Amino acid sequence: MFVNNDVKNAMAMEERHVIKLSDPDHPVILSTEDLHVYYGKKEALFEGDLEFASNQITALIGPSGSGKSTYLRSLNRMNDRIATVTGKIMYRGVDINQPSIDVYEMRRRVGMVFQRPNPFAKSIYDNIAFALRLRGVTGKHKLDEIVETSLKQAALWDQVKDDLNKSALALSGGQAQRLCIARAIAIKPDILLLDEPASALDPVSTGQLEDTLLSLKEHYTIIIVTHNMQQAARISEYTAFFNQGRVLEYDTTSHIFTNPSVQVTSDYVSGNFG
Amino acid sequence: MKTTEQLEAKLKRRSKAAKLEIWGRLISLTALMLIVAVVVAIIGFVASKGIATFTSNHVSLWDFLSGKSWNPGVNGANGKPEVGALPMIVGSFLITILSAIVATPFAIGTAVFMNEISPNKGAKILQPVTELLVGIPSVVYGFIGLSVVVPTTRAIFGGSGFGILSGTCVLFVMILPTVTSMSADALRAVPRYYREASLALGATQWQTIYKVVLRAATPGLMTAVVFGMARAFGEALAVQMVIGNAALMPNSLVSPSATLTSVLTTGIGNTVMGSLQNNALWSLALVLLFMSLVFNLIIRLIGRKGRLQ
């Protein structure tokens, strides 16, 4: 009996555990197949194939240098100029990692928010209108409307509605990060990628940001890289654990945090590692 | 008790490090004082000589700045010496502004290519070329101007070929590397996350350069242009070789004319100290000095404005 249990445990604690999604309410909107990322000759990511459910939050966790940010940045091809990315990135059935894809049009659908709040040195209004104007939206009325709805969705409207013409650089870190979210959703993307959006924020701003993300889930698919495991546990439905360029485990967040299948994941989420 | 006193004595005794600290401060302060003294002496000397035209030779400042004929050795029809510096002032400004206008688009274009479009090639080819251009002595530029630019201008526009146009062509090449490398610095100072933010919003690379990078770098680019203008304004030798050195109001871009610097370099050796001719040249030098102060001031103002943004 004992022996059998040990064998069972050993089997359960196998090296990798990556699930395939099958939730009819939240079909797969984005997935990667055989994705490899090289910086020069150094391979930074391999065995990193995931599926993402629409209108859900997926967290990518893992120690520094595990490849999670590299993976995220490859999804909307922000790595194009610095790395070689091979494999398929399937977005609604289209491989967006082909050379013939117009990356500018693609990035309109797959938006991104960065680690450091990075508003332009322009007014709050112009920050949000920037991408719209690039796409030929110039009507004052239309712009006003989109600026307002974007700021409302990012839970920033009430704080800045009287200061829309003030410089965005005067905002606090948390406000600036929510402005960046508002800026990203102003062009109505399908998917929002967030690269450690709360790592430069204090706990109160982080809490507000998480509330914002939870409310955005209704309209957008959110993929978030985070160092903060509590954050992943609080807001995400699915969690992927990255280690040394590989996805070691991908499952529902509750599974990852309460009953991980891989020993390394267990060590990491319980703080015995990294 | 004794130990407390010992400790106090030990703490109060100047250590070797503390003495070195005082020495270091003294040395750097002396160096600073020396430089300040030299600058003050130069300004004082030029000013005292330059003002002599107006105090001891009784030329009115207005006549000096607005007079159109320059002939310090001769008294004009009104019995006053002809020391109208306007032709040189106009010549200097014209040549400076024209060369800046021509050089700026090329310089910014090159900087954008070096920094945004092809950083690898930029670093490997353009950077060394730019640095090489800075290192060429101005007499070489002047000589090339004299043997290539002047005959070409003569062939195309007629006349002697000497004039503002030839001077502009030479200065354009001379200030191009300065403006280029400073523009490149300005672009490099634009944080990478501005570009990332713009690209992630679906902007193309050109839209990112035009709407984000160049906008953010504007104060730096303006500083680069003003620096180039300061260099053009002060350049003497190369300009003197191609401008024709006739202290006349330039009535076209290909007629011989003069700048403040070219009149100074040709005239200063041929006048007697203390004479009106000599004093008048010092007044021109004072105008030059004043203008370079103005250029410096503009650069500082732009820098401050850039920081406030």
Tab-separated table of C-alpha atoms in Angstrom, chain B residues 7 49 61 90 105 127 152 161 179 202 222 240 246 248 262 266 283:
chain	number	residue	atom	x	y	z
B	7	LEU	CA	38.165	59.308	23.221
B	49	LYS	CA	38.970	98.076	-25.702
B	61	LEU	CA	26.616	103.426	-30.559
B	90	VAL	CA	23.985	91.300	-41.210
B	105	PRO	CA	17.055	68.736	-41.539
B	127	GLN	CA	29.247	57.737	-35.520
B	152	THR	CA	31.240	75.966	-58.601
B	161	GLY	CA	31.849	83.080	-56.549
B	179	VAL	CA	24.327	69.356	-34.719
B	202	GLY	CA	-0.282	50.164	-32.551
B	222	MET	CA	16.732	73.035	-30.287
B	240	GLN	CA	37.105	84.364	-44.364
B	246	ALA	CA	34.251	93.161	-48.745
B	248	LEU	CA	29.531	95.854	-47.985
B	262	SER	CA	36.317	87.709	-41.183
B	266	THR	CA	41.904	90.216	-41.809
B	283	SER	CA	34.089	96.809	-30.810
